Coordinates of C-alpha atoms and ligand atoms in Angstrom, one line a residue:
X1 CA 0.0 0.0 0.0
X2 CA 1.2 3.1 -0.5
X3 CA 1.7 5.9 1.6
X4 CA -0.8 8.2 0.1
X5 CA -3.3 5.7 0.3
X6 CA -2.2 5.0 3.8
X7 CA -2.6 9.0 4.3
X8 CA -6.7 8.2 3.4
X9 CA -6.6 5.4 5.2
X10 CA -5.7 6.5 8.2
X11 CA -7.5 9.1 8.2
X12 CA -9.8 9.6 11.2
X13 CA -13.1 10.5 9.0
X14 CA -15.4 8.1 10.5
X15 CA -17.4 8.5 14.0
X16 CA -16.3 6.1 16.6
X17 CA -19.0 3.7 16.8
X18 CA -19.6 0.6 18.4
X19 CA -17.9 -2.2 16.9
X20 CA -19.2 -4.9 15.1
X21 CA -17.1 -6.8 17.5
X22 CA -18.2 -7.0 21.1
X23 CA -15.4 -5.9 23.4
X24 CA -15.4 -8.6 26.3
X25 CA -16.9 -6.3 28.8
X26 CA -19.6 -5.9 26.2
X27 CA -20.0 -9.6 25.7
X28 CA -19.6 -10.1 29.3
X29 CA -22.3 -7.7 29.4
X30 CA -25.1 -9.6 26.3
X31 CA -24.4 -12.9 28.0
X32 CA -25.6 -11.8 31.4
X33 CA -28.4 -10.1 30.1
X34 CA -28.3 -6.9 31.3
X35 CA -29.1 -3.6 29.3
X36 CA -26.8 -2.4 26.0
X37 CA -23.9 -0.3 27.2
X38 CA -24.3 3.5 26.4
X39 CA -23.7 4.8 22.8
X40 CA -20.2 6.1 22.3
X41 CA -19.0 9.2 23.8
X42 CA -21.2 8.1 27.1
X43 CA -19.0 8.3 30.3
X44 CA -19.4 4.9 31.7
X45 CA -18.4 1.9 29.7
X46 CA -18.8 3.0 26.7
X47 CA -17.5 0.0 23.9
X48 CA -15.7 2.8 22.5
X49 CA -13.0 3.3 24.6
X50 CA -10.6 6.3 23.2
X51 CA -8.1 7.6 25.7
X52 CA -8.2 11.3 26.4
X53 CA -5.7 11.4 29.1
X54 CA -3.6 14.2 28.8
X55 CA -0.5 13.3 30.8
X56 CA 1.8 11.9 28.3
X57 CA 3.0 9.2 31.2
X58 CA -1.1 8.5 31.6
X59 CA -0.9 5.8 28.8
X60 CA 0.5 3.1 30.2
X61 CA -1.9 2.9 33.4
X62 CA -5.8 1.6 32.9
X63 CA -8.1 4.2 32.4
X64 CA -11.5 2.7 34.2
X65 CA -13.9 5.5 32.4
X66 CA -13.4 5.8 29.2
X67 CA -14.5 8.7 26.9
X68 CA -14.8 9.7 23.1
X69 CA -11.2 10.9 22.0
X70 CA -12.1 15.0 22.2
X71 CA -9.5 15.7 19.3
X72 CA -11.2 13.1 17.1
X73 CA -12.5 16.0 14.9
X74 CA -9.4 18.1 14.7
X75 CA -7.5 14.9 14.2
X76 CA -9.8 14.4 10.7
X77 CA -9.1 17.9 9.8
X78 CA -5.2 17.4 10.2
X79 CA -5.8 14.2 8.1
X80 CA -8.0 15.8 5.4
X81 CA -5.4 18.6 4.9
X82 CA -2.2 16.2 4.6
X83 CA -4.4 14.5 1.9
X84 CA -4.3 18.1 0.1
X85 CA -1.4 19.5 0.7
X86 CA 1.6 17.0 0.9
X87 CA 3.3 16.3 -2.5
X88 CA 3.1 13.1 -3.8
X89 CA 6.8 13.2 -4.5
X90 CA 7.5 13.2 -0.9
X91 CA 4.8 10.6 0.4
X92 CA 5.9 8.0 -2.6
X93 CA 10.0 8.4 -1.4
X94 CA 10.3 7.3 2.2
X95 CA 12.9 5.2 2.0
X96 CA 15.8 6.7 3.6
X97 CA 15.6 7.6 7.0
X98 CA 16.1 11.7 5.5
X99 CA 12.9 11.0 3.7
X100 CA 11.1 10.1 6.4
X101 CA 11.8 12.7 8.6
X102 CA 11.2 14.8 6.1
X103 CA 8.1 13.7 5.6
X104 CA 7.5 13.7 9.8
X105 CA 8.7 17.5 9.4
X106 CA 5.8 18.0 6.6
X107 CA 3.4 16.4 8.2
X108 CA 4.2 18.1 12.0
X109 CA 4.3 21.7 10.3
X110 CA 0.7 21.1 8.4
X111 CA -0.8 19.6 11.5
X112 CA 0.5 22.8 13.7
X113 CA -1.1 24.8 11.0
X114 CA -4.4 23.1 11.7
X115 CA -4.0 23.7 15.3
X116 CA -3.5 26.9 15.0
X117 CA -6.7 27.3 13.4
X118 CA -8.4 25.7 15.7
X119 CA -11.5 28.0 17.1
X120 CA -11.0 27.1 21.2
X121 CA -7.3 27.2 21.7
X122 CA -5.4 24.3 22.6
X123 CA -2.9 23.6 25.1
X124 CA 0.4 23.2 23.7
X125 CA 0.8 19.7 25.8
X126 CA -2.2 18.6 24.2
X127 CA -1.0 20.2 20.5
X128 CA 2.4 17.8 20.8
X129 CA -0.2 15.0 21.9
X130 CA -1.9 15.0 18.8
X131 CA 0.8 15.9 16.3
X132 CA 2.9 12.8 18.2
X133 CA -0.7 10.2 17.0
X134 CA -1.4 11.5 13.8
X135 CA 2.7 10.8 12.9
X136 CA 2.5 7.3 14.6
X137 CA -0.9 7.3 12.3
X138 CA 0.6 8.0 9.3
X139 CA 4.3 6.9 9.4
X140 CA 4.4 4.4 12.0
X141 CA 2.2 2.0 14.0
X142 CA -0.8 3.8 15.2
X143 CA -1.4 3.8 18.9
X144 CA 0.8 0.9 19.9
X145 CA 4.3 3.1 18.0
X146 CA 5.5 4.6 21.6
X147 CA 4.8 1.1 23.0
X148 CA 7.2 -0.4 20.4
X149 CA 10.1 1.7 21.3
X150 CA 9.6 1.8 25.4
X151 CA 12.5 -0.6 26.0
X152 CA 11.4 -1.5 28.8
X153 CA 8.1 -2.8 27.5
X154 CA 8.7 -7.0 26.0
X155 CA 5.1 -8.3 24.9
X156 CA 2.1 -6.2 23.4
X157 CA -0.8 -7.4 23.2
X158 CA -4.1 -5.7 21.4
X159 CA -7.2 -7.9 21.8
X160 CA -9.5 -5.9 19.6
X161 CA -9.2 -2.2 19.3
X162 CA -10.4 -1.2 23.1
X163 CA -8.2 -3.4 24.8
X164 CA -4.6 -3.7 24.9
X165 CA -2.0 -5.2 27.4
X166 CA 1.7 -4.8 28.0
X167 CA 4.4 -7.1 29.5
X168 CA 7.1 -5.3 31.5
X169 CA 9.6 -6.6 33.6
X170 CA 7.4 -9.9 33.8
X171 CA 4.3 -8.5 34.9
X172 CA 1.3 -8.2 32.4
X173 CA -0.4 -4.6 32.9
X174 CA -3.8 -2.7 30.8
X175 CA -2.8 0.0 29.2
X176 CA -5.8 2.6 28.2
X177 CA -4.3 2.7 24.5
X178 CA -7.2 2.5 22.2
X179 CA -7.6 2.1 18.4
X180 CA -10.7 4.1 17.1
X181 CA -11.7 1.1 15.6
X182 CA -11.9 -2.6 14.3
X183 CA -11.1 -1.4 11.2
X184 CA -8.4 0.9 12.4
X185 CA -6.3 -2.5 14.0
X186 CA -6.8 -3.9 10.6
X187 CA -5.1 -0.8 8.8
X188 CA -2.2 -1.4 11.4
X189 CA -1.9 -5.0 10.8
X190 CA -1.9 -4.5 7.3
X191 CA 0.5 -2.1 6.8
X192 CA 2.9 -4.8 9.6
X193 CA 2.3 -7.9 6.6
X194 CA 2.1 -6.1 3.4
X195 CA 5.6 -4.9 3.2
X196 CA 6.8 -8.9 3.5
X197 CA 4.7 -10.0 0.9
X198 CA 1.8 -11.5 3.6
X199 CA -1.7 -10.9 3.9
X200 CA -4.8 -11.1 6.2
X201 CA -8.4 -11.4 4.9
X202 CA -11.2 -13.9 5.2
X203 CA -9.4 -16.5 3.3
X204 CA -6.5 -16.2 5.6
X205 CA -7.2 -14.8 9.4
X206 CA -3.8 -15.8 10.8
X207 CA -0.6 -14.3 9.6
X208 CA 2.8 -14.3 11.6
X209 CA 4.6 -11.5 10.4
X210 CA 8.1 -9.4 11.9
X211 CA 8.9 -6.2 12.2
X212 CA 11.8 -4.4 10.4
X213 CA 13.2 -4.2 14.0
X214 CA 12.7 -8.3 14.2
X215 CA 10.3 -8.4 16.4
X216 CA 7.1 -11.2 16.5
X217 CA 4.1 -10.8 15.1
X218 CA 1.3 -12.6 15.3
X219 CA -2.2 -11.4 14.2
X220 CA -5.8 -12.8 14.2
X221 CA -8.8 -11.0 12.7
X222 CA -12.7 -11.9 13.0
X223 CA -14.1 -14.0 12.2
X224 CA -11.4 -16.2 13.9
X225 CA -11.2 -13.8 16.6
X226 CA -14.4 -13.1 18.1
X227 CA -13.2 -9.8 20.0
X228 CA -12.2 -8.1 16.6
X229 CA -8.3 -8.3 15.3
X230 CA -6.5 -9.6 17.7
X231 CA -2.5 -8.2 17.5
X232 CA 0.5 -10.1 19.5
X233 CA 4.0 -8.6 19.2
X234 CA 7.1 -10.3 21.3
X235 CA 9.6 -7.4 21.4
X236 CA 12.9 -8.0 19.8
X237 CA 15.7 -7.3 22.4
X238 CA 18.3 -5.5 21.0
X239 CA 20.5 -6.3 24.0
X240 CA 19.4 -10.0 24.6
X241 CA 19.4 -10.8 28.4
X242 CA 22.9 -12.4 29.0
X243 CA 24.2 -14.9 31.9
X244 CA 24.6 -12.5 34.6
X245 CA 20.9 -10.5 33.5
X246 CA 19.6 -14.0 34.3
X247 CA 21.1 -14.5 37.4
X248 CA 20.1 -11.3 38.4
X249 CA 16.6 -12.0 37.5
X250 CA 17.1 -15.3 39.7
X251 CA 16.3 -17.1 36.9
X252 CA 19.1 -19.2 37.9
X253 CA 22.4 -19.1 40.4
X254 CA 25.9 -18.6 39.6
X255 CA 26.7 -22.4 40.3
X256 CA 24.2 -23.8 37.6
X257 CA 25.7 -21.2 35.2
X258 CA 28.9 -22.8 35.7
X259 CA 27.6 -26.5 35.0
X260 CA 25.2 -24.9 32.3
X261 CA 28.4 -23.9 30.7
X262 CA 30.3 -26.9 31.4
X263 CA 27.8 -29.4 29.7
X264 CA 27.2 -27.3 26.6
X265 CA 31.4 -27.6 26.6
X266 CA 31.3 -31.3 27.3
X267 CA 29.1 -31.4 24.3
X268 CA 25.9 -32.3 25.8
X269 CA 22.8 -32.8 23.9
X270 CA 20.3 -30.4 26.0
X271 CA 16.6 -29.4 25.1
X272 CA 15.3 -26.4 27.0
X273 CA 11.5 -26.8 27.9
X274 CA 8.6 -24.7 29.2
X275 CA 5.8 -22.7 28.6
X276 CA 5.0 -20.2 26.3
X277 CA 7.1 -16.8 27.1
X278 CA 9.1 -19.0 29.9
X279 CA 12.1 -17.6 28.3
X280 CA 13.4 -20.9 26.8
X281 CA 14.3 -18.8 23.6
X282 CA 16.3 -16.6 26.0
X283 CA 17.8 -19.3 27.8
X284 CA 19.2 -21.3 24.8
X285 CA 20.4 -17.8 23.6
X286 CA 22.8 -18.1 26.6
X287 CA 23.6 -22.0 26.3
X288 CA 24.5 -21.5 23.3
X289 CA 27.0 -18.5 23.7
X290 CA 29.4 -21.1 26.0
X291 CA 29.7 -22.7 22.8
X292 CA 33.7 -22.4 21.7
X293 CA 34.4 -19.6 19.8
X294 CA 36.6 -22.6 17.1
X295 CA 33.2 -24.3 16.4
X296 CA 30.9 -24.3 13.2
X297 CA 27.3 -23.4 14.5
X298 CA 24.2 -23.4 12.3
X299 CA 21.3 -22.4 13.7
X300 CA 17.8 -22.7 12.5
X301 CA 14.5 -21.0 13.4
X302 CA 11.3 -19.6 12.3
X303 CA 11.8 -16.6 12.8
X304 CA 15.6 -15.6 13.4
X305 CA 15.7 -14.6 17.0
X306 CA 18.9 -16.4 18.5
X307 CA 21.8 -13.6 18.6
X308 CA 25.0 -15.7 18.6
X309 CA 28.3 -13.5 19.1
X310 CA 30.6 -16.2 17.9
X311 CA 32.1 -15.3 14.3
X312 CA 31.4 -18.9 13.0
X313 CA 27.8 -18.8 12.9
X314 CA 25.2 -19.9 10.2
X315 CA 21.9 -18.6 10.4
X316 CA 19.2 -20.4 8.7
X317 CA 15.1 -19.3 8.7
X318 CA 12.6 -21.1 8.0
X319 CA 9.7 -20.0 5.2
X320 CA 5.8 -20.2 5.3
X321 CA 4.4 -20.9 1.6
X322 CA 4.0 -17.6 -0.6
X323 CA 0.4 -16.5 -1.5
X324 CA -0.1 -19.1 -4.0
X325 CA 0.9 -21.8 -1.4
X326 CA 4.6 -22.8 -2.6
X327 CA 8.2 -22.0 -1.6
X328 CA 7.8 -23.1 1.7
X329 CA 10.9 -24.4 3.2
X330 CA 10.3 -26.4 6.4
X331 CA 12.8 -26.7 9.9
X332 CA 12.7 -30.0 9.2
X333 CA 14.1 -29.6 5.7
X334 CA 16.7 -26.9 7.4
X335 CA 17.1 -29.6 10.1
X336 CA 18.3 -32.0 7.3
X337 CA 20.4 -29.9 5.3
X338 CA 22.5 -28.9 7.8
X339 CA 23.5 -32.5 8.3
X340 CA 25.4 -31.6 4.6
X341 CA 26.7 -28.2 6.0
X342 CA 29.4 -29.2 8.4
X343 CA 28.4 -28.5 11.2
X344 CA 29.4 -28.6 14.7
X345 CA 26.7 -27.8 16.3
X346 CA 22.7 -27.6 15.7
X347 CA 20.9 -25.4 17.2
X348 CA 17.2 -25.5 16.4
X349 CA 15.2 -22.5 17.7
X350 CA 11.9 -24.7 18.3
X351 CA 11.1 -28.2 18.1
X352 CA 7.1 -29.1 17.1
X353 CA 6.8 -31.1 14.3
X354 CA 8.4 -34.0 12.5
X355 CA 12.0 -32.1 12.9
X356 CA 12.3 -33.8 16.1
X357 CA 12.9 -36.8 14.5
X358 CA 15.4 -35.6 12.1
X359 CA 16.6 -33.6 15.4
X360 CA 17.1 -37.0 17.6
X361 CA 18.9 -38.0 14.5
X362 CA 21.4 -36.3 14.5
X363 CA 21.8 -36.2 18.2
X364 CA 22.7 -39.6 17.9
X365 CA 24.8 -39.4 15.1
X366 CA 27.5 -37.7 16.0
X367 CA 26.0 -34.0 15.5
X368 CA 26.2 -34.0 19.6
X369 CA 26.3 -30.6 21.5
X370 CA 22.9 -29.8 19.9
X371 CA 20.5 -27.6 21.8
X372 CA 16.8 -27.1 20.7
X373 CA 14.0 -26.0 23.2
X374 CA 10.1 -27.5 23.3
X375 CA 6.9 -26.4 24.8
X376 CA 5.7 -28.8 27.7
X377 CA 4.8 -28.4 31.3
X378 CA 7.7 -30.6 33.1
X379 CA 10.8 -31.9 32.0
X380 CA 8.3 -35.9 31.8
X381 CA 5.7 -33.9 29.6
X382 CA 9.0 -32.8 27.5
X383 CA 9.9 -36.3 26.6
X384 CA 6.3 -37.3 25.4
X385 CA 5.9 -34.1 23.6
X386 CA 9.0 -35.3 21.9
X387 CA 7.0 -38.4 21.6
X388 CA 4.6 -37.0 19.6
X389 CA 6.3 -35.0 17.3
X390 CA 8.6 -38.0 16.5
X391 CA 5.5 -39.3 15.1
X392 CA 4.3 -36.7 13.1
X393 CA 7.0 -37.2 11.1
X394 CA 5.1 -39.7 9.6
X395 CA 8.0 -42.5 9.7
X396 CA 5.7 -45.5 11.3
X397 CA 8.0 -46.2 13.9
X398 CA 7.4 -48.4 16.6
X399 CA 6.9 -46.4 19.8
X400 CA 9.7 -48.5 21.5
X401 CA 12.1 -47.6 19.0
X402 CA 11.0 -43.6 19.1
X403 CA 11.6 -43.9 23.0
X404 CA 15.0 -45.1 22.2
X405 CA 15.9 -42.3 20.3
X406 CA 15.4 -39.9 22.6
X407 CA 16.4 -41.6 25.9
X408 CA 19.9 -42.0 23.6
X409 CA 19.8 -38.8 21.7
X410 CA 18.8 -36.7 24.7
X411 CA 21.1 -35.8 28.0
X412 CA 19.8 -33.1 29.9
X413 CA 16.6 -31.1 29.7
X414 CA 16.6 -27.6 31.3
X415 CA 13.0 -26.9 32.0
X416 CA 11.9 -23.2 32.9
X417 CA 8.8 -21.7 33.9
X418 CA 7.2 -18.0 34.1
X419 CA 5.9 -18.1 37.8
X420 CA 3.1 -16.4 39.4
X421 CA 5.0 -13.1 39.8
X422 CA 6.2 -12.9 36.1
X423 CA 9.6 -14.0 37.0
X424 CA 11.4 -16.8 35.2
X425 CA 12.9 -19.7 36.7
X426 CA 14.7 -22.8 35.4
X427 CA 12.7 -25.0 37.8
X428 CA 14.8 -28.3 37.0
X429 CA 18.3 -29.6 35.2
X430 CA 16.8 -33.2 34.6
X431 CA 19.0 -35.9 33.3
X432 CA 17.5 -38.4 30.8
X433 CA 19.2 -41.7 31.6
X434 CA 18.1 -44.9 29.4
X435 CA 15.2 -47.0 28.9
X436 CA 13.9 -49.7 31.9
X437 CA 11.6 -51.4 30.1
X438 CA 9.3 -49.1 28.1
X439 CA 9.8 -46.4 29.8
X440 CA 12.4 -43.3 29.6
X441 CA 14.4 -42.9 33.2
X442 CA 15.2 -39.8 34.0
X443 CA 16.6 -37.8 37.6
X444 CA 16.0 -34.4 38.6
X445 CA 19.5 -33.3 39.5
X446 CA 18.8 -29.7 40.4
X447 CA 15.4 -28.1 41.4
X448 CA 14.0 -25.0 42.3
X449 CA 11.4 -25.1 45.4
X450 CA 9.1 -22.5 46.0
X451 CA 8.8 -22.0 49.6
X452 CA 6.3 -19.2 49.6
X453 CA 5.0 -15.8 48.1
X454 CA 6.1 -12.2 50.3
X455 CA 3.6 -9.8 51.1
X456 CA 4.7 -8.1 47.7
X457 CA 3.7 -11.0 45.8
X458 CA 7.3 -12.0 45.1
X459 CA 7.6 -15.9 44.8
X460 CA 10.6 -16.9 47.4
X461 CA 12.2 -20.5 47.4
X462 CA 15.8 -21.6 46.9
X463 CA 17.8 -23.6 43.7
X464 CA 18.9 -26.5 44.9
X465 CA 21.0 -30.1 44.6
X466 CA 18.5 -33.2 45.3
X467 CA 21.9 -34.7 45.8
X468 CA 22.2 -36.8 42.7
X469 CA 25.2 -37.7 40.7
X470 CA 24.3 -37.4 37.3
X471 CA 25.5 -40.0 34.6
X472 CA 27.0 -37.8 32.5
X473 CA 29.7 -36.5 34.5
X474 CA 31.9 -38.6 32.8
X475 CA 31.6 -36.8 29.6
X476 CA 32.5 -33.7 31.7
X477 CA 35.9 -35.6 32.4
X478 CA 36.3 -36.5 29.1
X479 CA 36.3 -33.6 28.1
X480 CA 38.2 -32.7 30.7
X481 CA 36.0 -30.1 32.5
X482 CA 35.7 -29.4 35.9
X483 CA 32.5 -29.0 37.8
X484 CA 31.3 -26.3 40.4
X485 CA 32.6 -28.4 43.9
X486 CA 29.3 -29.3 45.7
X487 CA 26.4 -29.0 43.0
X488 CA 25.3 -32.3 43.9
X489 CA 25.6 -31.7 47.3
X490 CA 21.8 -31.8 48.8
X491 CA 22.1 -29.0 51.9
X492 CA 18.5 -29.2 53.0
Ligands
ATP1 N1 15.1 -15.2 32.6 C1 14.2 -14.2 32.3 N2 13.7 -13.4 33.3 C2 12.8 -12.4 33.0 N3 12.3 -12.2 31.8 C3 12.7 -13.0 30.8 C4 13.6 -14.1 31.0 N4 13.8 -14.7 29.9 C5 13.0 -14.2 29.0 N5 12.3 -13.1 29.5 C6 11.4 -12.3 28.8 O1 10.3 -13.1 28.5 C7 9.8 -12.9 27.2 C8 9.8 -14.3 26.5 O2 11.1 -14.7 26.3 P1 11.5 -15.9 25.3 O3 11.2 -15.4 23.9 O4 12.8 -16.3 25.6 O5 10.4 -17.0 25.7 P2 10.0 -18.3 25.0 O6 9.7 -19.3 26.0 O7 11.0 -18.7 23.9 O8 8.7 -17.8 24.3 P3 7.8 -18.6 23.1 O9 7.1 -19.7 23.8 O10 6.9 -17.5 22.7 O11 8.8 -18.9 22.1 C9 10.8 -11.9 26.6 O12 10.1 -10.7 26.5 C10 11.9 -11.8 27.5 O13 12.4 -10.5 27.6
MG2 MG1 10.8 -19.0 21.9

């Protein structure tokens, strides 16, 4: 799309009105029977929930009442007169960062024009308020823009247009950012898949998409979604948490770094599991910077998110299908032709498919020091997950014989959860010993225990040893490494 037809798009013509999709209050709301909620612009739960805060800082902290945006109507006027006035020569050329600002400078200098216009005079805090949307509008990402470059700010979340969340520093917060409209998050979303060649519509309501900055996008429009289009971005970090940020966060102690590090040395095959947003991404991020600096890594993901700092480093991504449902290239097909590439080491961003197969594979043959991560709730639930996705690779294998592949291929599993307070903790360092019988062995060799939550809210426990030598030590000595003196010392 181009930016002049962005420039109509975005412009703020209509009336707020109710949306065709019910926000949950309003559902909340239908389904318990009680009256419609007032028409727009009502103060009291309104379904059209525009922020009219004036504090700048006012935007990340719920707003309870919510109110027709006041500037609505200037806003239009500001749009209607960019429409006019900007040369087409300088909306068409944005492509150097000059461009753009010049084009930030046009559109700032109409829009104070405008304002100056304006019949009841504005104050200037609310002037910069406005000029700062109708930019984001135009040139960047609508309301959610100062949410993308707060720093401090890791998840976004827009469910619909009136209701959008935040993640910072582990806790998930409402922020009182609202789009005018359904149809205003569908511009956004747009304008975040159309420059990579994807799209959203009726024929396809999912679309995972990134940002020039490489962040994650996911997005989900009605009628998939019932609250309207639905917008999830995981924030790239520029500066990925390292070792000590982790052990700051008490994520994990100082000790398990040092036998972290010393089994991704002693070439250990390790698969880091947990929940969604537990930070296993984050954590293999960290295994994998002990690898040696001498090795060949290839690394394969979705979406590239690993940020190795060795020099020897390939990075592989995989592709979804092109609109007319070819070109896709498959983790598992990356999985495979790394085999031919040399490597050293694999590291896979995400095991969920048939790659696991292919994965355990080459685990077990002689690509060892691999590192993946999987989604499961334990380090047990890890193994049958693995289970499963062995099978979806559609071999036919007897179950006995998939078992055996991963009780061989597999050595350690580093399981991690988001707890109650948002913080992330690797819960347990689990060795996966053989087979007895039918079944996978394994023994928890480190553990976190929660002992309690502080008045704050703040989940205490302590890391600890259960006390258990772990099998593998002996490719430690092998390999000649030397572990922290009493980590499988039990204290308690
Ligand atoms: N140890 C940690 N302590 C606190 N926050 C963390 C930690 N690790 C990661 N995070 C934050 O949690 C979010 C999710 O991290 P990450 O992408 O590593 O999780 P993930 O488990 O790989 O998620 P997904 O399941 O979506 O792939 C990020 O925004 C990151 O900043
Ligand atoms: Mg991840």
């Amino acid at each position: 799309m181009s930016l002049r037809e962005r420039l109509e798009r975005a412009k703020t013509g209509e009336k707020p009105r109710p949306s065709r999709w019910a926000t949950p209050r309003e559902r909340v709301a239908r389904e318990s029977g009680a009256t419609r909620f007032g028409t727009a612009g009502a103060q009291t739960e309104s379904p059209v929930r525009i922020h009219t805060d004036s504090e700048e800082s006012s935007i990340l902290h719920p707003v309870r009442t919510f109110q027709e945006d006041p500037h609505l109507a200037v806003k239009e006027r500001i749009h209607h007169r960019l429409v006019k006035e900007i040369e087409e020569e300088l909306v068409e050329r944005t492509a150097s960062a000059e461009d753009r600002q010049r084009l930030a400078k046009e559109v700032e200098s109409i829009s104070i024009k405008v304002l100056d216009e304006e019949p009841v005079p504005l104050m200037r805090s609310e002037k910069v308020r406005i000029i700062t949307e109708v930019i984001d509008d135009v040139m960047g990402f609508g309301p959610i823009t100062p949410l993308l470059s707060d720093e401090t700010i890791t998840e976004i979340m827009v469910n619909g247009p009136y209701s959008v969340y935040i993640e910072r520093g582990g806790r998930i917060e409402e922020t009182s950012i609202r789009f005018r409209d359904a149809d205003h998050v569908m511009h956004i979303i747009d304008r975040i898949v159309s420059p990579i060649g994807r799209r959203i519509d009726d024929a396809s309501p999912m679309v995972d998409a990134r940002l020039p900055d490489g962040s994650r996008v996911n997005a989900v429009i009605p009628p998939i979604s019932l609250v309207g289009p639905c917008i999830t971005i995981r924030k790239f970090a520029r500066e990925p948490l390292t070792t000590d940020d982790l052990i700051r966060l008490g994520t994990l102690t100082p000790e398990m770094v040092e036998f972290l590090d010393g089994a991704v040395k002693a070439r250990l095959n390790i698969v880091v599991s947990g929940g969604t947003g537990s930070g296993k991404t984050t954590t293999l991020n960290v295994l994998s910077s002990f690898i040696p600096t001498d090795e060949r890594i290839v690394t394969i993901e979705d979406a590239a998110e690993l940020q190795l700092r060795q020099e020897h480093v390939v990075v592989l991504e995989a592709r979804p299908p092109n609109i007319e449902g070819k070109g896709a290239v498959t983790i598992r097909g990356l999985v495979r032709n790394a085999l031919r590439m040399r490597p050293d080491r694999i590291v896979v961003g995400e095991v969920r498919s048939g790659e696991a197969l292919d994965m355990l594979q080459a685990m077990n043959t002689g690509h060892d020091g691999s590192m993946t991560t999987g989604h499961a709730n334990s380090p047990r639930d890890m193994l049958s997950r693995m289970e499963t996705m062995t099978l979806m690779a559609g071999m036919d294998l007897p179950l006995r014989a998939i078992r055996e592949q991963i009780s061989s291929a597999i050595n350690l599993i580093v399981h991690q959860a988001r707890l109650r307070d948002g913080s992330r903790k690797i819960t347990h360092l689990t060795e996966v010993l053989g087979m007895e019988g039918d079944v996978i062995t394994m023994q928890d060799i480190y553990v976190f225990q929660q002992t309690g939550i502080d008045e704050k809210g703040t989940v205490i426990g302590r890391f600890g040893a259960t006390g258990i030598r772990p099998k593998f030590l002996d490719k430690f000595e092998e390999a000649g490494i030397k572990v922290p003196p009493g980590m499988f010392v039990n204290y308690t």
